[in-house]
Amino acid sequence: MKRMVSGIKPTGKLTLGNYIGAISQFIQYQDEYEMFIFIANQHAITVAQDAKELRQNTKNLIALYLACGLDPKKVTMFLQSDVPAHTTLGWVMTCNSYIGELNRMTQFKDKSAKGEVNLTAGLYTYPSLMAADILLYDADYVPVGVDQKQHVELARNLAERFNNRYSPTFVVPTPLTPKIGAKIYSLQNPLKKMSKSEEDPKGTIALLDEPAVARKKIMSAVTDSFACIAYDPQKQPGLSNLIQILSCLSQEPIEEIVKRYEGKGYGELKKEVGDTVYTFLEQLQARYRAIMDSNIIEDILKEGAQKASLIANKKVAKVHRKVGLSLF
Ligand code: TYM
């Protein structure tokens, strides 16, 4: 059985973009692949976090994974910080990453270009830790949204570099992005990614938004003045974003949606997207509340960390032998 690894940072509020770009892929593949899905909490602290908020976001994220349909019987779910092998291999990966290649990572470049002060060293070396997250498990595939593809490419390069320098040790992973929805855009600025840290909450649908509030956000999404329903992300990015959201949530192909809306107005389409998002969130949140009220999370995380550690520790031991860090 081929293996998949992926993770999400417990920062801010999980969005519809995270669901469509990442979680829906996890669910789609959980029957066919051996999956390791973790909460990237050590990545979260690369920017300052309030401890109480981080704990709450972490709990919310695991409950949302479950509410979205991830099945702990099929998927190994765990907290990154519960498996110390991640940071142990992360250090070896950091020592095999060149400053030049970390400088080219667009997420870091974007943050530094914004002139943010006090960027941490952790934020800079984060892609090396992400490579460790993936390589520890010999992942064949890494399901992610488009914004994480470059980081997975670095993991590929690091795997190849290590394999060539020492001997074959790591599987070289392939990023998997969904055909539709690999990048969901802000509803207010359809040229910008919908993001957990979105300053403008009207542009972002959080999975824990009140369904009625989410519907309103869809109704006031920025579109265009062509007055013609077509799927053309270049020319009509706002409208195409809404069509993508509808297609992903309803599983109806884009061409069929466009055909159905021939000659109709944007208001009608927005209403359907809004209603679909409303129902999706309502059902998701009912499951989420039941999970939060239960006490299953702790056991799932404990079992997941044990299973993950077994594999991850073996890989670290192998790496330490090859590098010359362990004596026996
Ligand atoms: P993070 O937490 O920023 O995002 C989690 C996942 O959601 C996807 N995503 C989106 N997809 C479509 N449209 C959007 N608007 C959108 N916004 C986010 C991301 O591409 C990602 O798949 N570094 C990672 C976490 C990580 C990881 C890993 C992932 C750490 N180690 C190992 C895979 C494998 C991150 O910050 O994702």
PDB file of N, CA and C in Angstrom, residues 16 26 28 76 221:
ATOM      1  N   LEU A  16     -12.443  27.187   4.507  1.00  0.00           N
ATOM      2  CA  LEU A  16     -12.960  26.376   3.417  1.00  0.00           C
ATOM      3  C   LEU A  16     -11.832  26.037   2.434  1.00  0.00           C
ATOM      4  N   PHE A  26      -7.549  14.272   1.774  1.00  0.00           N
ATOM      5  CA  PHE A  26      -7.234  13.221   2.762  1.00  0.00           C
ATOM      6  C   PHE A  26      -8.381  12.207   2.800  1.00  0.00           C
ATOM      7  N   GLN A  28     -10.704  11.639   0.545  1.00  0.00           N
ATOM      8  CA  GLN A  28     -10.828  10.913  -0.716  1.00  0.00           C
ATOM      9  C   GLN A  28      -9.852   9.728  -0.783  1.00  0.00           C
ATOM     10  N   THR A  76      -3.618   7.372  10.579  1.00  0.00           N
ATOM     11  CA  THR A  76      -2.876   7.630  11.819  1.00  0.00           C
ATOM     12  C   THR A  76      -2.844   9.142  12.033  1.00  0.00           C
ATOM     13  N   ALA A 221     -19.699  38.329  -2.214  1.00  0.00           N
ATOM     14  CA  ALA A 221     -18.387  38.075  -2.827  1.00  0.00           C
ATOM     15  C   ALA A 221     -18.182  38.980  -4.047  1.00  0.00           C
TER      16      ALA A 221
END
